[in-house]
PDB file of C-alpha atoms in Angstrom:
ATOM      1  CA  UNK A1133       0.001  -0.010   0.003  1.00 43.00           C
ATOM      2  CA  UNK A1134       1.159   3.555  -0.598  1.00 43.00           C
ATOM      3  CA  UNK A1135       0.695   7.018   0.847  1.00 42.00           C
ATOM      4  CA  UNK A1136      -0.756   9.900  -1.169  1.00 40.00           C
ATOM      5  CA  UNK A1137       2.004  11.666  -3.086  1.00 41.00           C
ATOM      6  CA  UNK A1138       4.424   9.896  -0.834  1.00 43.00           C
ATOM      7  CA  UNK A1139       6.200   6.577  -0.705  1.00 50.00           C
ATOM      8  CA  UNK A1140       5.056   2.986  -0.492  1.00 51.00           C
ATOM      9  CA  UNK A1141       5.960   0.449   2.214  1.00 49.00           C
ATOM     10  CA  UNK A1142       9.372  -0.039   0.603  1.00 52.00           C
ATOM     11  CA  UNK A1143      10.214   3.631   0.330  1.00 53.00           C
ATOM     12  CA  UNK A1144       9.494   3.913  -3.413  1.00 54.00           C
ATOM     13  CA  UNK A1145       7.914   7.201  -4.520  1.00 48.00           C
ATOM     14  CA  UNK A1146       4.374   6.581  -5.796  1.00 51.00           C
ATOM     15  CA  UNK A1147       2.362   9.809  -6.190  1.00 55.00           C
ATOM     16  CA  UNK A1148      -1.409   9.830  -6.472  1.00 55.00           C
ATOM     17  CA  UNK A1149      -2.135   6.782  -4.281  1.00 51.00           C
ATOM     18  CA  UNK A1150      -4.454   6.610  -1.265  1.00 55.00           C
ATOM     19  CA  UNK A1151      -2.959   7.685   2.039  1.00 60.00           C
ATOM     20  CA  UNK A1152      -2.544   4.523   4.130  1.00 56.00           C
ATOM     21  CA  UNK A1153      -0.197   4.560   7.086  1.00 65.00           C
ATOM     22  CA  UNK A1154       0.108   0.780   7.524  1.00 66.00           C
ATOM     23  CA  UNK A1155       1.746  -1.670   5.186  1.00 71.00           C
ATOM     24  CA  UNK A1156      -1.586  -3.354   4.432  1.00 79.00           C
ATOM     25  CA  UNK A1157      -5.221  -2.964   5.353  1.00 78.00           C
ATOM     26  CA  UNK A1158      -5.761  -6.716   5.652  1.00 85.00           C
ATOM     27  CA  UNK A1159      -6.945  -7.634   9.138  1.00 85.00           C
ATOM     28  CA  UNK A1160      -7.294 -11.376   8.489  1.00 91.00           C
ATOM     29  CA  UNK A1161      -4.581 -13.962   9.105  1.00 93.00           C
ATOM     30  CA  UNK A1162      -3.196 -13.728   5.588  1.00 92.00           C
ATOM     31  CA  UNK A1163       0.133 -15.132   6.755  1.00 92.00           C
ATOM     32  CA  UNK A1164      -1.333 -18.566   7.591  1.00 95.00           C
ATOM     33  CA  UNK A1165      -1.316 -19.810   3.974  1.00 93.00           C
ATOM     34  CA  UNK A1166       2.341 -18.902   3.213  1.00 94.00           C
ATOM     35  CA  UNK A1167       3.399 -20.160   6.639  1.00 96.00           C
ATOM     36  CA  UNK A1168       1.643 -23.521   6.111  1.00 96.00           C
ATOM     37  CA  UNK A1169       3.160 -23.854   2.639  1.00 96.00           C
ATOM     38  CA  UNK A1170       6.625 -23.141   3.997  1.00 96.00           C
ATOM     39  CA  UNK A1171       6.182 -25.649   6.820  1.00 97.00           C
ATOM     40  CA  UNK A1172       4.950 -28.350   4.421  1.00 96.00           C
ATOM     41  CA  UNK A1173       7.754 -27.909   1.915  1.00 96.00           C
ATOM     42  CA  UNK A1174      10.457 -27.739   4.587  1.00 97.00           C
ATOM     43  CA  UNK A1175       9.073 -30.815   6.362  1.00 97.00           C
ATOM     44  CA  UNK A1176       9.285 -32.839   3.161  1.00 97.00           C
ATOM     45  CA  UNK A1177      12.807 -31.594   2.350  1.00 96.00           C
ATOM     46  CA  UNK A1178      14.056 -32.425   5.843  1.00 97.00           C
ATOM     47  CA  UNK A1179      12.474 -35.888   5.858  1.00 97.00           C
ATOM     48  CA  UNK A1180      13.610 -36.650   2.326  1.00 96.00           C
ATOM     49  CA  UNK A1181      17.138 -35.423   2.987  1.00 96.00           C
ATOM     50  CA  UNK A1182      17.518 -37.518   6.128  1.00 97.00           C
ATOM     51  CA  UNK A1183      16.168 -40.642   4.468  1.00 97.00           C
ATOM     52  CA  UNK A1184      18.194 -40.230   1.292  1.00 95.00           C
ATOM     53  CA  UNK A1185      21.429 -40.190   3.299  1.00 96.00           C
ATOM     54  CA  UNK A1186      20.432 -42.730   5.933  1.00 96.00           C
ATOM     55  CA  UNK A1187      21.420 -45.574   3.616  1.00 95.00           C
ATOM     56  CA  UNK A1188      19.487 -48.263   5.463  1.00 95.00           C
ATOM     57  CA  UNK A1189      15.931 -49.596   5.744  1.00 97.00           C
ATOM     58  CA  UNK A1190      15.281 -48.993   2.047  1.00 97.00           C
ATOM     59  CA  UNK A1191      14.444 -52.551   0.920  1.00 97.00           C
ATOM     60  CA  UNK A1192      11.846 -54.692   2.654  1.00 96.00           C
ATOM     61  CA  UNK A1193      10.613 -58.278   2.384  1.00 95.00           C
ATOM     62  CA  UNK A1194      13.174 -58.882  -0.363  1.00 94.00           C
ATOM     63  CA  UNK A1195      10.986 -57.004  -2.889  1.00 96.00           C
ATOM     64  CA  UNK A1196       9.821 -53.572  -1.675  1.00 97.00           C
ATOM     65  CA  UNK A1197      12.144 -50.735  -2.763  1.00 98.00           C
ATOM     66  CA  UNK A1198      11.365 -47.262  -1.460  1.00 98.00           C
ATOM     67  CA  UNK A1199      11.107 -44.564  -4.172  1.00 97.00           C
ATOM     68  CA  UNK A1200      13.692 -42.499  -2.301  1.00 97.00           C
ATOM     69  CA  UNK A1201      16.308 -45.105  -3.259  1.00 97.00           C
ATOM     70  CA  UNK A1202      15.198 -45.900  -6.790  1.00 97.00           C
ATOM     71  CA  UNK A1203      17.101 -46.739  -8.850  1.00 97.00           C
ATOM     72  CA  UNK A1204      19.563 -48.103  -6.285  1.00 97.00           C
ATOM     73  CA  UNK A1205      22.828 -47.927  -8.207  1.00 96.00           C
ATOM     74  CA  UNK A1206      25.410 -47.415  -5.463  1.00 96.00           C
ATOM     75  CA  UNK A1207      27.923 -50.103  -4.570  1.00 97.00           C
ATOM     76  CA  UNK A1208      26.404 -49.836  -1.107  1.00 96.00           C
ATOM     77  CA  UNK A1209      23.239 -51.442  -2.490  1.00 96.00           C
ATOM     78  CA  UNK A1210      25.156 -54.735  -2.271  1.00 95.00           C
ATOM     79  CA  UNK A1211      23.786 -54.957   1.268  1.00 93.00           C
ATOM     80  CA  UNK A1212      20.394 -55.544  -0.382  1.00 93.00           C
ATOM     81  CA  UNK A1213      21.267 -57.150  -3.752  1.00 86.00           C
ATOM     82  CA  UNK A1214      17.620 -57.536  -4.732  1.00 92.00           C
ATOM     83  CA  UNK A1215      17.254 -53.741  -4.676  1.00 95.00           C
ATOM     84  CA  UNK A1216      19.818 -53.134  -7.425  1.00 95.00           C
ATOM     85  CA  UNK A1217      17.665 -53.765 -10.491  1.00 93.00           C
ATOM     86  CA  UNK A1218      19.917 -51.779 -12.815  1.00 94.00           C
ATOM     87  CA  UNK A1219      23.409 -52.588 -11.558  1.00 94.00           C
ATOM     88  CA  UNK A1220      25.699 -50.941  -9.017  1.00 96.00           C
ATOM     89  CA  UNK A1221      28.295 -48.470 -10.278  1.00 95.00           C
ATOM     90  CA  UNK A1222      28.297 -45.355  -8.070  1.00 96.00           C
ATOM     91  CA  UNK A1223      30.846 -45.240  -5.227  1.00 96.00           C
ATOM     92  CA  UNK A1224      29.634 -46.158  -1.765  1.00 96.00           C
ATOM     93  CA  UNK A1225      30.001 -43.010   0.303  1.00 95.00           C
ATOM     94  CA  UNK A1226      27.939 -41.479   3.135  1.00 94.00           C
ATOM     95  CA  UNK A1227      27.954 -38.231   1.126  1.00 95.00           C
ATOM     96  CA  UNK A1228      26.391 -39.827  -1.971  1.00 96.00           C
ATOM     97  CA  UNK A1229      22.751 -41.056  -1.857  1.00 96.00           C
ATOM     98  CA  UNK A1230      22.205 -44.567  -3.171  1.00 97.00           C
ATOM     99  CA  UNK A1231      19.813 -43.072  -5.727  1.00 96.00           C
ATOM    100  CA  UNK A1232      22.107 -40.178  -6.674  1.00 96.00           C
ATOM    101  CA  UNK A1233      21.398 -40.897 -10.352  1.00 94.00           C
ATOM    102  CA  UNK A1234      17.764 -39.780 -10.071  1.00 95.00           C
ATOM    103  CA  UNK A1235      17.306 -37.644  -6.963  1.00 95.00           C
ATOM    104  CA  UNK A1236      18.955 -34.449  -8.325  1.00 94.00           C
ATOM    105  CA  UNK A1237      16.725 -34.548 -11.417  1.00 95.00           C
ATOM    106  CA  UNK A1238      13.583 -35.236  -9.426  1.00 95.00           C
ATOM    107  CA  UNK A1239      14.413 -32.362  -7.084  1.00 95.00           C
ATOM    108  CA  UNK A1240      15.066 -30.146 -10.100  1.00 95.00           C
ATOM    109  CA  UNK A1241      11.709 -31.216 -11.610  1.00 96.00           C
ATOM    110  CA  UNK A1242       9.872 -30.286  -8.421  1.00 96.00           C
ATOM    111  CA  UNK A1243      11.762 -27.022  -7.839  1.00 94.00           C
ATOM    112  CA  UNK A1244      11.104 -25.801 -11.374  1.00 95.00           C
ATOM    113  CA  UNK A1245       7.485 -27.009 -11.487  1.00 95.00           C
ATOM    114  CA  UNK A1246       5.097 -24.162 -12.317  1.00 94.00           C
ATOM    115  CA  UNK A1247       2.976 -24.825  -9.227  1.00 95.00           C
ATOM    116  CA  UNK A1248       5.878 -25.184  -6.807  1.00 96.00           C
ATOM    117  CA  UNK A1249       7.378 -21.962  -8.165  1.00 94.00           C
ATOM    118  CA  UNK A1250       4.179 -20.128  -7.189  1.00 93.00           C
ATOM    119  CA  UNK A1251       4.150 -21.881  -3.830  1.00 95.00           C
ATOM    120  CA  UNK A1252       7.655 -21.051  -2.697  1.00 94.00           C
ATOM    121  CA  UNK A1253       7.807 -17.650  -4.385  1.00 92.00           C
ATOM    122  CA  UNK A1254       4.832 -16.569  -2.273  1.00 92.00           C
ATOM    123  CA  UNK A1255       5.705 -18.408   0.950  1.00 94.00           C
ATOM    124  CA  UNK A1256       9.497 -18.392   1.170  1.00 92.00           C
ATOM    125  CA  UNK A1257      10.521 -15.643  -1.250  1.00 90.00           C
ATOM    126  CA  UNK A1258       7.480 -13.517  -0.284  1.00 89.00           C
ATOM    127  CA  UNK A1259       6.906 -12.341  -3.838  1.00 87.00           C
ATOM    128  CA  UNK A1260       4.178 -11.475  -2.957  1.00 86.00           C
ATOM    129  CA  UNK A1261       3.149 -13.279   0.258  1.00 89.00           C
ATOM    130  CA  UNK A1262      -0.571 -12.617  -0.273  1.00 88.00           C
ATOM    131  CA  UNK A1263      -3.026 -10.494  -2.220  1.00 88.00           C
ATOM    132  CA  UNK A1264      -2.857  -6.816  -1.237  1.00 85.00           C
ATOM    133  CA  UNK A1265       0.256  -7.447   0.899  1.00 86.00           C
ATOM    134  CA  UNK A1266       3.421  -5.677  -0.312  1.00 83.00           C
ATOM    135  CA  UNK A1267       6.493  -7.792  -0.922  1.00 82.00           C
ATOM    136  CA  UNK A1268       9.770  -6.853   0.797  1.00 83.00           C
ATOM    137  CA  UNK A1269      11.777  -6.712  -2.421  1.00 81.00           C
ATOM    138  CA  UNK A1270      12.573  -3.294  -3.906  1.00 79.00           C
ATOM    139  CA  UNK A1271      13.183  -4.633  -7.435  1.00 83.00           C
ATOM    140  CA  UNK A1272      11.760  -7.369  -9.607  1.00 81.00           C
ATOM    141  CA  UNK A1273      13.618  -9.104 -12.430  1.00 85.00           C
ATOM    142  CA  UNK A1274      11.465 -12.194 -12.787  1.00 84.00           C
ATOM    143  CA  UNK A1275      13.231 -15.311 -14.016  1.00 87.00           C
ATOM    144  CA  UNK A1276      15.779 -13.485 -16.148  1.00 88.00           C
ATOM    145  CA  UNK A1277      18.766 -13.654 -13.788  1.00 87.00           C
ATOM    146  CA  UNK A1278      20.651 -16.390 -11.915  1.00 86.00           C
ATOM    147  CA  UNK A1279      19.493 -18.464 -10.144  1.00 85.00           C
ATOM    148  CA  UNK A1280      15.868 -18.117 -11.217  1.00 87.00           C
ATOM    149  CA  UNK A1281      16.789 -18.195 -14.916  1.00 90.00           C
ATOM    150  CA  UNK A1282      17.385 -21.918 -14.374  1.00 89.00           C
ATOM    151  CA  UNK A1283      13.615 -22.337 -14.064  1.00 91.00           C
ATOM    152  CA  UNK A1284      13.551 -22.369 -17.870  1.00 91.00           C
ATOM    153  CA  UNK A1285      15.051 -25.883 -17.969  1.00 93.00           C
ATOM    154  CA  UNK A1286      11.901 -27.363 -16.415  1.00 94.00           C
ATOM    155  CA  UNK A1287      10.906 -29.086 -19.654  1.00 92.00           C
ATOM    156  CA  UNK A1288      14.168 -31.066 -19.645  1.00 95.00           C
ATOM    157  CA  UNK A1289      13.692 -32.157 -16.036  1.00 96.00           C
ATOM    158  CA  UNK A1290      10.254 -33.328 -17.157  1.00 96.00           C
ATOM    159  CA  UNK A1291      11.787 -35.817 -19.621  1.00 96.00           C
ATOM    160  CA  UNK A1292      13.982 -37.291 -16.908  1.00 96.00           C
ATOM    161  CA  UNK A1293      10.998 -37.439 -14.529  1.00 96.00           C
ATOM    162  CA  UNK A1294       9.151 -39.535 -17.112  1.00 96.00           C
ATOM    163  CA  UNK A1295      12.018 -42.001 -17.139  1.00 97.00           C
ATOM    164  CA  UNK A1296      12.118 -42.174 -13.338  1.00 96.00           C
ATOM    165  CA  UNK A1297       8.332 -42.699 -13.264  1.00 97.00           C
ATOM    166  CA  UNK A1298       8.856 -45.688 -15.556  1.00 97.00           C
ATOM    167  CA  UNK A1299      11.498 -47.023 -13.194  1.00 97.00           C
ATOM    168  CA  UNK A1300       9.174 -46.552 -10.197  1.00 97.00           C
ATOM    169  CA  UNK A1301       6.494 -48.427 -12.123  1.00 98.00           C
ATOM    170  CA  UNK A1302       8.943 -51.259 -12.787  1.00 98.00           C
ATOM    171  CA  UNK A1303       9.785 -51.365  -9.062  1.00 97.00           C
ATOM    172  CA  UNK A1304       6.069 -51.643  -8.204  1.00 97.00           C
ATOM    173  CA  UNK A1305       5.495 -54.442 -10.739  1.00 97.00           C
ATOM    174  CA  UNK A1306       8.502 -56.623  -9.831  1.00 97.00           C
ATOM    175  CA  UNK A1307       7.557 -56.281  -6.150  1.00 97.00           C
ATOM    176  CA  UNK A1308       4.738 -58.766  -6.801  1.00 97.00           C
ATOM    177  CA  UNK A1309       7.324 -61.523  -7.131  1.00 96.00           C
ATOM    178  CA  UNK A1310       9.031 -62.825  -4.006  1.00 95.00           C
ATOM    179  CA  UNK A1311      12.373 -64.576  -4.696  1.00 93.00           C
ATOM    180  CA  UNK A1312      11.280 -67.737  -2.866  1.00 93.00           C
ATOM    181  CA  UNK A1313       7.476 -67.547  -2.549  1.00 93.00           C
ATOM    182  CA  UNK A1314       6.714 -66.574  -6.159  1.00 94.00           C
ATOM    183  CA  UNK A1315       3.750 -64.334  -6.899  1.00 96.00           C
ATOM    184  CA  UNK A1316       2.476 -62.629  -3.740  1.00 96.00           C
ATOM    185  CA  UNK A1317       0.388 -59.598  -2.907  1.00 97.00           C
ATOM    186  CA  UNK A1318       0.900 -57.703   0.299  1.00 97.00           C
ATOM    187  CA  UNK A1319      -0.174 -54.359   1.706  1.00 97.00           C
ATOM    188  CA  UNK A1320       3.190 -53.034   0.565  1.00 97.00           C
ATOM    189  CA  UNK A1321       2.261 -53.820  -3.056  1.00 98.00           C
ATOM    190  CA  UNK A1322      -0.867 -51.705  -2.750  1.00 98.00           C
ATOM    191  CA  UNK A1323       1.131 -48.890  -1.166  1.00 98.00           C
ATOM    192  CA  UNK A1324       3.645 -48.925  -4.022  1.00 98.00           C
ATOM    193  CA  UNK A1325       0.912 -49.068  -6.665  1.00 98.00           C
ATOM    194  CA  UNK A1326      -1.066 -46.151  -5.235  1.00 98.00           C
ATOM    195  CA  UNK A1327       2.101 -44.117  -4.946  1.00 98.00           C
ATOM    196  CA  UNK A1328       3.245 -44.757  -8.504  1.00 98.00           C
ATOM    197  CA  UNK A1329      -0.236 -44.090  -9.901  1.00 98.00           C
ATOM    198  CA  UNK A1330      -0.341 -40.691  -8.190  1.00 98.00           C
ATOM    199  CA  UNK A1331       3.218 -39.955  -9.310  1.00 97.00           C
ATOM    200  CA  UNK A1332       2.092 -40.532 -12.900  1.00 97.00           C
ATOM    201  CA  UNK A1333      -0.843 -38.183 -12.338  1.00 97.00           C
ATOM    202  CA  UNK A1334       1.503 -35.478 -11.068  1.00 97.00           C
ATOM    203  CA  UNK A1335       4.057 -36.015 -13.845  1.00 97.00           C
ATOM    204  CA  UNK A1336       1.669 -36.073 -16.818  1.00 96.00           C
ATOM    205  CA  UNK A1337      -0.424 -33.207 -15.452  1.00 96.00           C
ATOM    206  CA  UNK A1338       2.687 -31.050 -15.696  1.00 95.00           C
ATOM    207  CA  UNK A1339       2.418 -27.927 -17.859  1.00 93.00           C
ATOM    208  CA  UNK A1340       5.388 -29.103 -19.914  1.00 94.00           C
ATOM    209  CA  UNK A1341       3.586 -32.368 -20.705  1.00 94.00           C
ATOM    210  CA  UNK A1342       0.555 -30.360 -21.812  1.00 93.00           C
ATOM    211  CA  UNK A1343       2.786 -28.401 -24.185  1.00 92.00           C
ATOM    212  CA  UNK A1344       4.371 -31.605 -25.524  1.00 91.00           C
ATOM    213  CA  UNK A1345       0.908 -32.952 -26.292  1.00 91.00           C
ATOM    214  CA  UNK A1346      -0.566 -29.889 -27.995  1.00 89.00           C
ATOM    215  CA  UNK A1347       2.076 -27.220 -28.287  1.00 86.00           C
ATOM    216  CA  UNK A1348       3.077 -25.650 -31.624  1.00 84.00           C
ATOM    217  CA  UNK A1349      -0.038 -26.979 -33.376  1.00 85.00           C
ATOM    218  CA  UNK A1350      -1.830 -24.551 -35.656  1.00 85.00           C
ATOM    219  CA  UNK A1351      -4.807 -26.785 -36.396  1.00 88.00           C
ATOM    220  CA  UNK A1352      -5.994 -29.328 -33.839  1.00 88.00           C
ATOM    221  CA  UNK A1353      -8.302 -30.804 -36.479  1.00 89.00           C
ATOM    222  CA  UNK A1354      -5.279 -32.044 -38.427  1.00 89.00           C
ATOM    223  CA  UNK A1355      -3.830 -33.810 -35.379  1.00 92.00           C
ATOM    224  CA  UNK A1356      -6.748 -35.680 -33.725  1.00 93.00           C
ATOM    225  CA  UNK A1357      -4.534 -37.999 -31.676  1.00 94.00           C
ATOM    226  CA  UNK A1358      -2.456 -35.193 -30.165  1.00 92.00           C
ATOM    227  CA  UNK A1359      -5.569 -33.178 -29.608  1.00 93.00           C
ATOM    228  CA  UNK A1360      -7.182 -36.008 -27.675  1.00 94.00           C
ATOM    229  CA  UNK A1361      -4.023 -36.440 -25.593  1.00 93.00           C
ATOM    230  CA  UNK A1362      -3.920 -32.693 -25.007  1.00 94.00           C
ATOM    231  CA  UNK A1363      -7.488 -32.678 -23.705  1.00 95.00           C
ATOM    232  CA  UNK A1364      -6.750 -35.530 -21.311  1.00 95.00           C
ATOM    233  CA  UNK A1365      -3.599 -33.869 -19.992  1.00 95.00           C
ATOM    234  CA  UNK A1366      -5.423 -30.534 -19.760  1.00 95.00           C
ATOM    235  CA  UNK A1367      -8.097 -32.135 -17.573  1.00 96.00           C
ATOM    236  CA  UNK A1368      -5.401 -33.505 -15.266  1.00 95.00           C
ATOM    237  CA  UNK A1369      -3.577 -30.172 -15.365  1.00 96.00           C
ATOM    238  CA  UNK A1370      -6.465 -28.529 -13.508  1.00 96.00           C
ATOM    239  CA  UNK A1371      -5.572 -30.803 -10.557  1.00 96.00           C
ATOM    240  CA  UNK A1372      -1.828 -30.274 -10.785  1.00 97.00           C
ATOM    241  CA  UNK A1373      -1.630 -28.443  -7.452  1.00 97.00           C
ATOM    242  CA  UNK A1374      -3.542 -31.253  -5.777  1.00 97.00           C
ATOM    243  CA  UNK A1375      -1.263 -33.937  -7.185  1.00 97.00           C
ATOM    244  CA  UNK A1376       1.789 -31.858  -6.259  1.00 97.00           C
ATOM    245  CA  UNK A1377       0.848 -31.962  -2.578  1.00 97.00           C
ATOM    246  CA  UNK A1378      -0.681 -35.442  -2.513  1.00 98.00           C
ATOM    247  CA  UNK A1379       2.458 -37.008  -4.004  1.00 98.00           C
ATOM    248  CA  UNK A1380       4.615 -35.361  -1.370  1.00 97.00           C
ATOM    249  CA  UNK A1381       2.467 -37.176   1.194  1.00 97.00           C
ATOM    250  CA  UNK A1382       2.389 -40.536  -0.596  1.00 98.00           C
ATOM    251  CA  UNK A1383       6.148 -40.474  -1.144  1.00 98.00           C
ATOM    252  CA  UNK A1384       6.712 -40.001   2.591  1.00 98.00           C
ATOM    253  CA  UNK A1385       4.106 -42.621   3.543  1.00 98.00           C
ATOM    254  CA  UNK A1386       5.476 -45.148   1.054  1.00 98.00           C
ATOM    255  CA  UNK A1387       9.028 -44.619   2.206  1.00 98.00           C
ATOM    256  CA  UNK A1388       7.956 -44.790   5.855  1.00 98.00           C
ATOM    257  CA  UNK A1389       6.066 -48.049   5.278  1.00 98.00           C
ATOM    258  CA  UNK A1390       9.049 -49.670   3.565  1.00 98.00           C
ATOM    259  CA  UNK A1391      11.416 -48.419   6.272  1.00 98.00           C
ATOM    260  CA  UNK A1392       9.211 -49.743   9.106  1.00 98.00           C
ATOM    261  CA  UNK A1393       8.890 -53.143   7.447  1.00 97.00           C
ATOM    262  CA  UNK A1394      12.636 -53.276   6.732  1.00 97.00           C
ATOM    263  CA  UNK A1395      13.436 -52.326  10.345  1.00 96.00           C
ATOM    264  CA  UNK A1396      11.087 -55.041  11.647  1.00 96.00           C
ATOM    265  CA  UNK A1397       8.879 -52.498  13.404  1.00 97.00           C
ATOM    266  CA  UNK A1398       5.787 -53.708  11.536  1.00 96.00           C
ATOM    267  CA  UNK A1399       5.042 -56.808   9.463  1.00 96.00           C
ATOM    268  CA  UNK A1400       3.754 -56.635   5.914  1.00 96.00           C
ATOM    269  CA  UNK A1401       0.341 -58.277   5.731  1.00 95.00           C
ATOM    270  CA  UNK A1402       0.118 -60.865   2.944  1.00 94.00           C
ATOM    271  CA  UNK A1403      -3.143 -60.775   1.032  1.00 94.00           C
ATOM    272  CA  UNK A1404      -2.200 -63.372  -1.619  1.00 94.00           C
ATOM    273  CA  UNK A1405       0.559 -65.990  -1.441  1.00 85.00           C
TER     274      UNK A1405
END
């Protein structure tokens, strides 16, 4: 808000505006939404960071691999040989996550996601924190300077995320086969399936996927297949924010379930086999 023929809350001269002494006229708890968003994002980052570097309790019942360790390509995965579906070639070090091949790209995909940008710009960067609340920054350059200019590589992170989603799907499918008991179905299988299904919903509802399906087309009528795919992705895209938050929760719950089973804290209930 600004003062008449005076300065705004940041000291910038803005003549002709209404005279308001306070920074904002909002009397509601406008700060709750950005605070909750910050708390949710930080909670996930802390949990995910701790689990990624814990390097234990990542493979349960000889078939359940947590998505935080997929693909498990470190030499340290030798402690659970059934978890290394794609070989072991990264050095075993406490400073290198077992899934170091995928985690940086997945983090990049989330950080550059159009929804997450809005979420942490408003909650952490406070740009702006809420409607009718002035932001604390005196200048605005958008995503034209480092580090925010890196947001423009989101589409490339999307391609890698597709590959990782395929790997997660493979992990969920092969988990139905126990090395000694054959085909089995446990609660863990359902947990992995629900998680991977929601991960696909989040990934394909991405704005970059929508552009891949229907971008650069002049006439939809000449491309009926791409148009149909574009309409499906567009329908999912309206729920992109929902999937963004839900998948943070299912990732944590899936990892926690696998970790508890692996640690012997709980027992996986067999439904079939």
